[in-house]
N, CA and C of each residue as an Amber inpcrd file, in Angstrom:
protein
   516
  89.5280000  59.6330000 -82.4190000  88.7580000  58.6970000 -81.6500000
  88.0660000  57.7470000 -82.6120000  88.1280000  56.5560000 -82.1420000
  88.0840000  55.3010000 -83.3760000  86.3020000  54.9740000 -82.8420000
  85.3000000  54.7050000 -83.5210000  83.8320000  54.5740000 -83.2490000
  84.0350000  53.3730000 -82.7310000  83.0690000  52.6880000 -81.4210000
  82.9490000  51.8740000 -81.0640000  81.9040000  50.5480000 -81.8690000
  82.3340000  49.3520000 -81.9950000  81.5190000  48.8380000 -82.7620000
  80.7280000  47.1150000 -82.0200000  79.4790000  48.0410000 -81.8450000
  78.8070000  46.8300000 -80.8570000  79.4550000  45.2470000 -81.3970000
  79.6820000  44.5330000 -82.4300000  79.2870000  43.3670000 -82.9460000
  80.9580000  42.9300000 -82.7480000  82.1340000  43.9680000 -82.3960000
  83.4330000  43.6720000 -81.8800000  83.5230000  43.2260000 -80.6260000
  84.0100000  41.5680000 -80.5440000  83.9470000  40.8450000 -79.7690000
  85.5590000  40.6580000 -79.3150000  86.5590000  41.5260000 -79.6280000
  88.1500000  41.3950000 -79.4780000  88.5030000  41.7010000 -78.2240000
  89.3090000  41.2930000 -77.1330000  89.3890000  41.5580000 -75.8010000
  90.9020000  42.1700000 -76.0940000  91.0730000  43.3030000 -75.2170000
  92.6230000  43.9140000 -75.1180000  92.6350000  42.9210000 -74.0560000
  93.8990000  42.4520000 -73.9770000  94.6020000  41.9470000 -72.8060000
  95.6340000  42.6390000 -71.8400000  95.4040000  43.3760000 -72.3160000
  96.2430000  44.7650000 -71.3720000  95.4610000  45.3720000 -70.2990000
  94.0840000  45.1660000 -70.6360000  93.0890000  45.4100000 -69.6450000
  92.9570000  44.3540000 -68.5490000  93.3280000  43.0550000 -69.4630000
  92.6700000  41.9270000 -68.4140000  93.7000000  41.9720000 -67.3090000
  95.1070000  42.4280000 -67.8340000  95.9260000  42.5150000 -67.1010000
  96.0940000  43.1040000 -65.9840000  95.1950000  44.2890000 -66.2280000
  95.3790000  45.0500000 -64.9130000  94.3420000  45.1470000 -63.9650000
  93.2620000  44.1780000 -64.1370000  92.0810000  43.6830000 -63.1920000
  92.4810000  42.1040000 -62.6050000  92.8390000  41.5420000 -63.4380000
  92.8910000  40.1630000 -62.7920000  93.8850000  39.9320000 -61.7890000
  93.7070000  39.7720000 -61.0070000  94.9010000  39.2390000 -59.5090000
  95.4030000  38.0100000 -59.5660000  96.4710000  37.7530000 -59.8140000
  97.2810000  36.6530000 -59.6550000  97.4430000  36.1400000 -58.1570000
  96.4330000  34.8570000 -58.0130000  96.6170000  34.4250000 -57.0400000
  97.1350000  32.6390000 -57.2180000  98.2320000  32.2320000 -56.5150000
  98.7270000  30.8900000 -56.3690000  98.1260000  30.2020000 -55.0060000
  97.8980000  29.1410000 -55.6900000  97.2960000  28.1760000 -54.7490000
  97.5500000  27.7460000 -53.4210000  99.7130000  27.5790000 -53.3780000
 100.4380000  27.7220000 -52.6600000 100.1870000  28.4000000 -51.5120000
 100.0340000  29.8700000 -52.1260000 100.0310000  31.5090000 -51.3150000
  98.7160000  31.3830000 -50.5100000  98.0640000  30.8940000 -50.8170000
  96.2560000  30.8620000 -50.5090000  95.9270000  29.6730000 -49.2520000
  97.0390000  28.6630000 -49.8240000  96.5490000  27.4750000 -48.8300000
  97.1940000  27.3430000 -47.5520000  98.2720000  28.4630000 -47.2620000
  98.8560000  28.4260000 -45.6760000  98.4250000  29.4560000 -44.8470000
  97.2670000  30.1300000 -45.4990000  96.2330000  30.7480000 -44.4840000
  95.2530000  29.5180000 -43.6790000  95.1890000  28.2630000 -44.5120000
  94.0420000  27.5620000 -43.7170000  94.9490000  26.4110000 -43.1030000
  94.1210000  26.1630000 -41.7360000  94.8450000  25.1830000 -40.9510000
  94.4820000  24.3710000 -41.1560000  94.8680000  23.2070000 -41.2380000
  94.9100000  21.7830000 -41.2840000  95.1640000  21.0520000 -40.0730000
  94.2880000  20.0570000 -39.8740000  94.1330000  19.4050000 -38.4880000
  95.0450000  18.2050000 -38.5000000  95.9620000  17.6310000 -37.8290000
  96.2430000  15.8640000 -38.2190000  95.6930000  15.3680000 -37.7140000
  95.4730000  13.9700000 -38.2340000  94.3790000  12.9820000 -37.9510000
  95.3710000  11.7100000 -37.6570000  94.3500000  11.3830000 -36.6960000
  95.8520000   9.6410000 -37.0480000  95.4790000   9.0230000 -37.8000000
  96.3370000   7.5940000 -38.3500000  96.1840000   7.3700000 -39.7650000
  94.7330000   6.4490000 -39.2540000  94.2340000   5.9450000 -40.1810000
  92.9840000   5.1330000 -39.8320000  92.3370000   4.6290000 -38.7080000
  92.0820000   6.4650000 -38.8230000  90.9070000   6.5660000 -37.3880000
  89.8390000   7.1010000 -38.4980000  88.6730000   7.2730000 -37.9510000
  87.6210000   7.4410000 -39.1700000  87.6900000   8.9170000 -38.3710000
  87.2210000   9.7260000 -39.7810000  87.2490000  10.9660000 -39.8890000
  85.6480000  11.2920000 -39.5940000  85.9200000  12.3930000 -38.4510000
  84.4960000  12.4550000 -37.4890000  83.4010000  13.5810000 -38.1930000
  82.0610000  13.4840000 -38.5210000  81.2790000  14.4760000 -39.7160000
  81.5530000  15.9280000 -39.1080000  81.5390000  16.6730000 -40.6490000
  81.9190000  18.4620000 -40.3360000  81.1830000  19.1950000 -38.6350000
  80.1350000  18.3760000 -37.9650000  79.2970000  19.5240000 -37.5930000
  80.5740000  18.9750000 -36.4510000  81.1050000  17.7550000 -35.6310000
  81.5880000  17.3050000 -34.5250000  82.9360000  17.8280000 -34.9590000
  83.1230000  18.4260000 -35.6610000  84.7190000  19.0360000 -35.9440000
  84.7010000  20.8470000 -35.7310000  83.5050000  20.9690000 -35.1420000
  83.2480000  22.6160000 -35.1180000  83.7450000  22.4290000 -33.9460000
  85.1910000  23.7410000 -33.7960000  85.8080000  24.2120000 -32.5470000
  84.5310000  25.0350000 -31.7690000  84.7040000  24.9560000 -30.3240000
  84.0390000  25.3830000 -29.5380000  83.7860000  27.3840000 -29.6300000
  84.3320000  27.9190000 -30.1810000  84.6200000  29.3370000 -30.7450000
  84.0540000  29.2900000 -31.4090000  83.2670000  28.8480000 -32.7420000
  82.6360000  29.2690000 -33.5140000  81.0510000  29.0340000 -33.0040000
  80.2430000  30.4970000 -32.9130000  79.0280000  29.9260000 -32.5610000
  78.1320000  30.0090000 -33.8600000  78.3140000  30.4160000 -34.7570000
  77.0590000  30.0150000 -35.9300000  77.6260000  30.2240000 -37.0900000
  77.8950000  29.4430000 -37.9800000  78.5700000  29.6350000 -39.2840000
  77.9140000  28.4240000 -40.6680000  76.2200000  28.7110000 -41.0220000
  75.9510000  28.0830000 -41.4780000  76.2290000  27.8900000 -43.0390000
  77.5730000  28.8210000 -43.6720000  78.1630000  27.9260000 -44.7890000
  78.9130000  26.8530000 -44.1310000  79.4940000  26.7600000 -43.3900000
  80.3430000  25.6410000 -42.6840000  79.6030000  24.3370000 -41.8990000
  78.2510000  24.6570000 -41.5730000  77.2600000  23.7070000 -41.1740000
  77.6300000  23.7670000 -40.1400000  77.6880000  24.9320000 -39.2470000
  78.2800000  24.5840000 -37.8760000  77.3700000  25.8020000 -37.3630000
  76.5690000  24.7810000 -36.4580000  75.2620000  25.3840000 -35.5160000
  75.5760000  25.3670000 -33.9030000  75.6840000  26.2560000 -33.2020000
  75.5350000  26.0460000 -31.8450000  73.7750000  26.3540000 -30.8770000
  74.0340000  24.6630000 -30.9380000  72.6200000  25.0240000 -29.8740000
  72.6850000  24.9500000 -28.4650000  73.8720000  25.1080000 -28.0640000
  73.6000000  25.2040000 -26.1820000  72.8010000  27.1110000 -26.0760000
  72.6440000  27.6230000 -27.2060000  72.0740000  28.8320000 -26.4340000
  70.9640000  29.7180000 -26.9430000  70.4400000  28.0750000 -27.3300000
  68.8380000  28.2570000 -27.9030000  67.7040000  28.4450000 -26.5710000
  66.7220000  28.9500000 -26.7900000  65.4530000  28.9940000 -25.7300000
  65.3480000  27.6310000 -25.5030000  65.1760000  27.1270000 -24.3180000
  64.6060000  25.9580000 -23.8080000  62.8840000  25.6880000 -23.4730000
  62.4230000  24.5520000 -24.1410000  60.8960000  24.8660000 -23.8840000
  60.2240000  25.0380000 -22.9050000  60.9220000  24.9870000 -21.6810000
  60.6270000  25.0850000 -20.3130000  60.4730000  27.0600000 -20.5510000
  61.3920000  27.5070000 -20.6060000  61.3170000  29.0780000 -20.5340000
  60.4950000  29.6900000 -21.7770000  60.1300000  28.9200000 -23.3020000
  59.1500000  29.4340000 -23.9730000  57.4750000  28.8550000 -23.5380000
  57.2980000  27.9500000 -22.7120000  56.2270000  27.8410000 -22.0390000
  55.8760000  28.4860000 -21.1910000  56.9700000  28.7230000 -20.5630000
  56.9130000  29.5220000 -19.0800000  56.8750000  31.2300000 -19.2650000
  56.8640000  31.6220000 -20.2030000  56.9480000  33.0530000 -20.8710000
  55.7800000  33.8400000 -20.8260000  55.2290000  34.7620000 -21.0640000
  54.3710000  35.6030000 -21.1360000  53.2280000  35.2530000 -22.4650000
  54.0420000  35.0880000 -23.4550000  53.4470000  34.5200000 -24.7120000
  53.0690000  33.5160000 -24.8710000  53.8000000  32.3800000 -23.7650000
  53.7450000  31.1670000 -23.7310000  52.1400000  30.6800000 -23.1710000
  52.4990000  31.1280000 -22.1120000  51.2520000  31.4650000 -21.6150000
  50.1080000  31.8170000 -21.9720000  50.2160000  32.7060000 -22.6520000
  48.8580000  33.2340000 -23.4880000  48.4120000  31.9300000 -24.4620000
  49.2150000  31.3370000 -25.3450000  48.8420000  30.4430000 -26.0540000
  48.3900000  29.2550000 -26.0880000  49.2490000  28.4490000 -24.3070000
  48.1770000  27.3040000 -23.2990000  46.7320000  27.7100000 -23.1040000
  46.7080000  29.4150000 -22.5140000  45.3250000  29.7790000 -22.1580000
  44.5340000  30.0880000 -23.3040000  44.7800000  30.0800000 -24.5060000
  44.1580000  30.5100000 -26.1370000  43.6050000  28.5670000 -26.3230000
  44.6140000  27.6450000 -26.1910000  44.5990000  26.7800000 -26.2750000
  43.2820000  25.9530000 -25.1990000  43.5600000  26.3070000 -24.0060000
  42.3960000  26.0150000 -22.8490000  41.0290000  26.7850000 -23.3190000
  41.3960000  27.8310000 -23.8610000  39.4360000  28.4060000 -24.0990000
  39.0050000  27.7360000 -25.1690000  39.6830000  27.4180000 -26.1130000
  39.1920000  26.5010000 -27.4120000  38.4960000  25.3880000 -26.8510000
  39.6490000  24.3350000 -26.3540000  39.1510000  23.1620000 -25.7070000
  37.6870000  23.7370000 -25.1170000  37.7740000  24.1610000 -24.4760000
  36.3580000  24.0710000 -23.2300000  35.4980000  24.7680000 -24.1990000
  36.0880000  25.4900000 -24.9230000  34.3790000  25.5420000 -26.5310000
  33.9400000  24.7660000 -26.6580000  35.2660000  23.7960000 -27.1100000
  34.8430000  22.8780000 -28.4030000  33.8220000  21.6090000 -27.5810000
  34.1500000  21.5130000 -26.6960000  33.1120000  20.2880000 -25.4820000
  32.1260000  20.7810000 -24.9440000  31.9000000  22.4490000 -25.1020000
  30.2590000  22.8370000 -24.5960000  29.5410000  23.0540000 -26.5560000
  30.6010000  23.5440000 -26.9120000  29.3180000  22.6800000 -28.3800000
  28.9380000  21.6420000 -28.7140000  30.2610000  20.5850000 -28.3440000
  30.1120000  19.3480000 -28.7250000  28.8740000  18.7020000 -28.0860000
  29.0650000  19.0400000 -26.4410000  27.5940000  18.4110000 -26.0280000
  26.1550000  19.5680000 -26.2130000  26.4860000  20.5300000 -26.8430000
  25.2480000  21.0040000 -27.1510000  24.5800000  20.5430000 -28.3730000
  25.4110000  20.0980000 -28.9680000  24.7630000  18.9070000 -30.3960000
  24.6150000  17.4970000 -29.9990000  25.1340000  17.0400000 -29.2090000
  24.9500000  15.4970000 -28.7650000  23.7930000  15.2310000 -27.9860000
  23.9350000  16.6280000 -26.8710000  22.9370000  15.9630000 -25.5220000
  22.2870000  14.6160000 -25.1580000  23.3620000  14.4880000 -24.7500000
  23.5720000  13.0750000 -23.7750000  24.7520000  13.4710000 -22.1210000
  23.9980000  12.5200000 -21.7000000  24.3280000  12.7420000 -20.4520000
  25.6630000  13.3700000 -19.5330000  26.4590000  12.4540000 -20.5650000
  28.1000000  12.4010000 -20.3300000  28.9910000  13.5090000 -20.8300000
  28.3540000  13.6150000 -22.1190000  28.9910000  15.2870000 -22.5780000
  28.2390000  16.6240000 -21.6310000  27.2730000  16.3060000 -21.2300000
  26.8970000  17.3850000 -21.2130000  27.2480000  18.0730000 -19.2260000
  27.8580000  16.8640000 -18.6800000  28.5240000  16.8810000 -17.5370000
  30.2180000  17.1160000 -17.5800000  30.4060000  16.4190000 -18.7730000
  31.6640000  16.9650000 -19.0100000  31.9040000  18.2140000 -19.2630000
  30.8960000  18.8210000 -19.9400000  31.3320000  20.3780000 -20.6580000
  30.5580000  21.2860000 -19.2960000  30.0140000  20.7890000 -18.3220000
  29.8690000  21.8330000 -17.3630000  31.1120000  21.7130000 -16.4250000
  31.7700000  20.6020000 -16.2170000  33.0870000  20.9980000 -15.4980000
  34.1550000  21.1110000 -15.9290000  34.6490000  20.6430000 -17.2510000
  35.2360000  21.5890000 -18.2030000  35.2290000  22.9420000 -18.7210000
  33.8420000  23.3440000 -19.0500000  34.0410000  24.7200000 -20.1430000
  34.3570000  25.8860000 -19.1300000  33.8040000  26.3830000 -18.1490000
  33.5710000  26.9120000 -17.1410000  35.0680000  27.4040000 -16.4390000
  36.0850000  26.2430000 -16.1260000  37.3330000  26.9330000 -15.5970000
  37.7400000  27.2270000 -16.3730000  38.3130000  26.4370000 -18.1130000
  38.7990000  26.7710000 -18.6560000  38.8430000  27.9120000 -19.4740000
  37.4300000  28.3350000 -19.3160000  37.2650000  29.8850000 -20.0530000
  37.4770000  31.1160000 -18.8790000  37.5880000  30.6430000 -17.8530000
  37.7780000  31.8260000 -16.3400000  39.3340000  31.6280000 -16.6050000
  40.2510000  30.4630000 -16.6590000  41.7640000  30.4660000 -16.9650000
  42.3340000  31.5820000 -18.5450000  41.3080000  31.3260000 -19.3250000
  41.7610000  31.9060000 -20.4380000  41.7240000  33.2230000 -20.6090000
  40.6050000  33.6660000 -19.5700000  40.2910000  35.3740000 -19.9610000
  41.3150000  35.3530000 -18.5950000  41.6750000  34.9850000 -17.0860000
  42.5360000  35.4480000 -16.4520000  43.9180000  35.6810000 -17.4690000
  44.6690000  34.7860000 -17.6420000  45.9030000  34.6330000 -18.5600000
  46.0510000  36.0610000 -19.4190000  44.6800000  35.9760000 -19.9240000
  44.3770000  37.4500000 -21.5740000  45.0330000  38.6410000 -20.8860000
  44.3110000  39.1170000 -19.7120000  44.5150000  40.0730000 -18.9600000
  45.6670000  39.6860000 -18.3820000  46.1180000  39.1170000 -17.6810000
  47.4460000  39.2280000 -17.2130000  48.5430000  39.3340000 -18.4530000
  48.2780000  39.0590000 -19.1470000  48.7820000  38.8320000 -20.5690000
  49.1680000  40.7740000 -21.4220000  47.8920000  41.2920000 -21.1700000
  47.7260000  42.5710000 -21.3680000  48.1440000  43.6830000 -20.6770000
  48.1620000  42.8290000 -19.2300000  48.4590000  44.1910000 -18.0150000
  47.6340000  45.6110000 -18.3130000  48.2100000  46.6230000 -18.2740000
  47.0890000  47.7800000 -18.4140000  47.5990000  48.6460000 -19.7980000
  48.2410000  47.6790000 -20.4870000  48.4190000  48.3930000 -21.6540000
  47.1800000  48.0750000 -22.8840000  46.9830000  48.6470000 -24.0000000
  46.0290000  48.5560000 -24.9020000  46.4950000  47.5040000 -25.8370000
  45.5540000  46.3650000 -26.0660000  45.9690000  45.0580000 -26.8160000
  46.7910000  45.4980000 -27.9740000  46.4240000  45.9700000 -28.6890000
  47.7240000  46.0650000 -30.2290000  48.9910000  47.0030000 -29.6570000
  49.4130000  47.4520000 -28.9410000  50.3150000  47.5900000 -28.2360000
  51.2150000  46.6340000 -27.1740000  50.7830000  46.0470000 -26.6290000
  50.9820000  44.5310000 -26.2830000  51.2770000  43.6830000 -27.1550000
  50.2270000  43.4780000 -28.1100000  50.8290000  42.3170000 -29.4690000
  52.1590000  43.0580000 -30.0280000  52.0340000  44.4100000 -30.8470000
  53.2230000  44.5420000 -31.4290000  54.4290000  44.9790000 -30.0830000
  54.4190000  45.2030000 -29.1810000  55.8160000  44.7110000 -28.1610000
  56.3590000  43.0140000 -28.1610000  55.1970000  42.7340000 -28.3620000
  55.5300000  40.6570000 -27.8400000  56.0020000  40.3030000 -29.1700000
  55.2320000  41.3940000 -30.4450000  56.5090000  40.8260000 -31.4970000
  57.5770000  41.7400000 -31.4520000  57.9000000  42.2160000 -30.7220000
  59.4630000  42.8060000 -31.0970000  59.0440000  44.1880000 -32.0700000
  58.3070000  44.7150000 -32.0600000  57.9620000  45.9310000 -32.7200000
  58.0340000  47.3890000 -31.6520000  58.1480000  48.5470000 -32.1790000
  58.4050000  49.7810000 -31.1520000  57.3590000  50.2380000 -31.4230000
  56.2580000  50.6060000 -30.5580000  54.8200000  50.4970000 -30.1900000
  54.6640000  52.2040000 -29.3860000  55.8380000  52.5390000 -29.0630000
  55.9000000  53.5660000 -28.1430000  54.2500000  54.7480000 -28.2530000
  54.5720000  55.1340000 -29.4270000  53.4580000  55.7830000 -29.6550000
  52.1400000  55.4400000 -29.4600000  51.8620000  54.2600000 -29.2880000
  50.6370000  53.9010000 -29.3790000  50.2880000  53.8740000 -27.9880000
  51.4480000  53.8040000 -26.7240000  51.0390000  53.6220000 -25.4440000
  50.5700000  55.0120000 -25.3220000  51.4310000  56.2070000 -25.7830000
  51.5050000  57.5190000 -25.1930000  49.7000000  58.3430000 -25.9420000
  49.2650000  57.5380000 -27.1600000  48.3130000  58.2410000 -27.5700000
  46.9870000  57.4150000 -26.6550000  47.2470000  56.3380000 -26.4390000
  46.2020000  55.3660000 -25.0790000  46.2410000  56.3130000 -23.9280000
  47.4090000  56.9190000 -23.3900000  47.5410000  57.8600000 -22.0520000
  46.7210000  59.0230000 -22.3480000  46.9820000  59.5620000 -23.4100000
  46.0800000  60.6790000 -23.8270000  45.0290000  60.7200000 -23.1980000
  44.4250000  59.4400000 -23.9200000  43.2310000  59.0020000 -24.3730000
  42.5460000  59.2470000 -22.5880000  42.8620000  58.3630000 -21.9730000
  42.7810000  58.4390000 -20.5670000  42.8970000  60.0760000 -19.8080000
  43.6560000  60.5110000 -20.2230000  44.1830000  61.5970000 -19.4110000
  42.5210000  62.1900000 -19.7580000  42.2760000  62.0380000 -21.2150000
  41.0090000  63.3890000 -21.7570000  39.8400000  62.9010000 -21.2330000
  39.6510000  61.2230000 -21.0400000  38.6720000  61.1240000 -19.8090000
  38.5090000  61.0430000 -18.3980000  39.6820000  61.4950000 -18.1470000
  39.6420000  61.6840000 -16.5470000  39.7780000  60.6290000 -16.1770000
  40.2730000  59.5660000 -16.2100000  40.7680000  58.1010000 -15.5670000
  42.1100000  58.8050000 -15.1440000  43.3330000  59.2300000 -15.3540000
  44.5170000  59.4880000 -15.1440000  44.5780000  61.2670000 -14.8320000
  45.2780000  61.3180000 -13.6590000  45.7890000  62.5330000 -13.4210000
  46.5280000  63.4180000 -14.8580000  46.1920000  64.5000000 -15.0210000
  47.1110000  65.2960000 -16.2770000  48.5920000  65.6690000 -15.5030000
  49.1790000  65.6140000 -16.3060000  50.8230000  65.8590000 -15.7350000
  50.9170000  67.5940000 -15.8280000  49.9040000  68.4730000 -16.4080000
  50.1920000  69.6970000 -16.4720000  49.8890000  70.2380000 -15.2410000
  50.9730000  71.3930000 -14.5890000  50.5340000  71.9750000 -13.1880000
  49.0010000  72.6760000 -13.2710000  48.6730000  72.7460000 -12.3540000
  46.9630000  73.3610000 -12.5790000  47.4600000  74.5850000 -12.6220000
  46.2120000  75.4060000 -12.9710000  46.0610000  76.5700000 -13.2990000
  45.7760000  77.1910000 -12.0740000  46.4150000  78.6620000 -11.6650000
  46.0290000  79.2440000 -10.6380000  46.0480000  80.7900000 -10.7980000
């Protein structure tokens, strides 16, 4: 056995031989289809040349958006919702402080028929928003998180103060 010597930079080619794959260009290029074009028609950009079959292939730059959320249904959503009504309690803050530093006439009529619904809209929304589950259980469901446990240790919780019936048969 001959010692190996770090600073030997000599390649066997008998090795390269039996890793490297001989591939021809030929052999390679009648896997891909080729479209005809007529002659000088202008050639239409990559994304309007994506066949209707491909729905997302962003080395190819080919995006399908017919089956994206529409903002009608992310407004109209549960979350959506919450964030108009997050959005409505701010507002109606920000105009009962505003006229609590101004006091003048006009703010301060504005922010009584402003602040008033919009903070009764925002805490309705919260709660409907929450239903009767426990808020960080709610948030991590609305992100897409598995929360399970956290509902079943809230039931507990309930069961041990007597808000909820116990599921165990009574004792007799």
């Amino acid at each position: 056995m001959m010692p190996i010597d770090p600073d030997d930079t000599s390649i066997d080619e008998s090795a390269l031989d039996e890793t490297v794959a001989d591939v021809e260009l030929e052999q390679s290029l009648d896997h891909v289809e080729t479209r005809a074009a007529k002659p000088g028609s202008p050639q239409p950009a990559p994304a309007a040349q994506a066949p209707d079959d491909i729905e997302f292939d962003p080395e190819a730059h080919y995006f399908n958006v017919r089956d994206k959320q529409t903002i009608r249904k992310a407004v109209t959503s549960d979350g959506g919702q919450l964030i108009l009504a997050f959005l409505a309690g701010c507002v109606g803050l920000a105009v009962a402080i505003y006229a609590a530093f101004i006091q003048t006439r006009p703010w301060i009529i504005a922010a009584a028929v402003v602040t008033p619904p919009s903070l009764v809209y925002a805490f309705i929304r919260w709660r409907l928003w929450l239903g009767r589950a426990p808020y960080l259980y709610r948030l991590l469901t609305s992100l897409g998180e598995n929360a399970d446990d956290l509902l079943e240790s809230h039931r507990q919780k309930l069961i041990a103060k007597g808000k909820l019936p116990s599921d165990d048969p009574p004792k007799t």
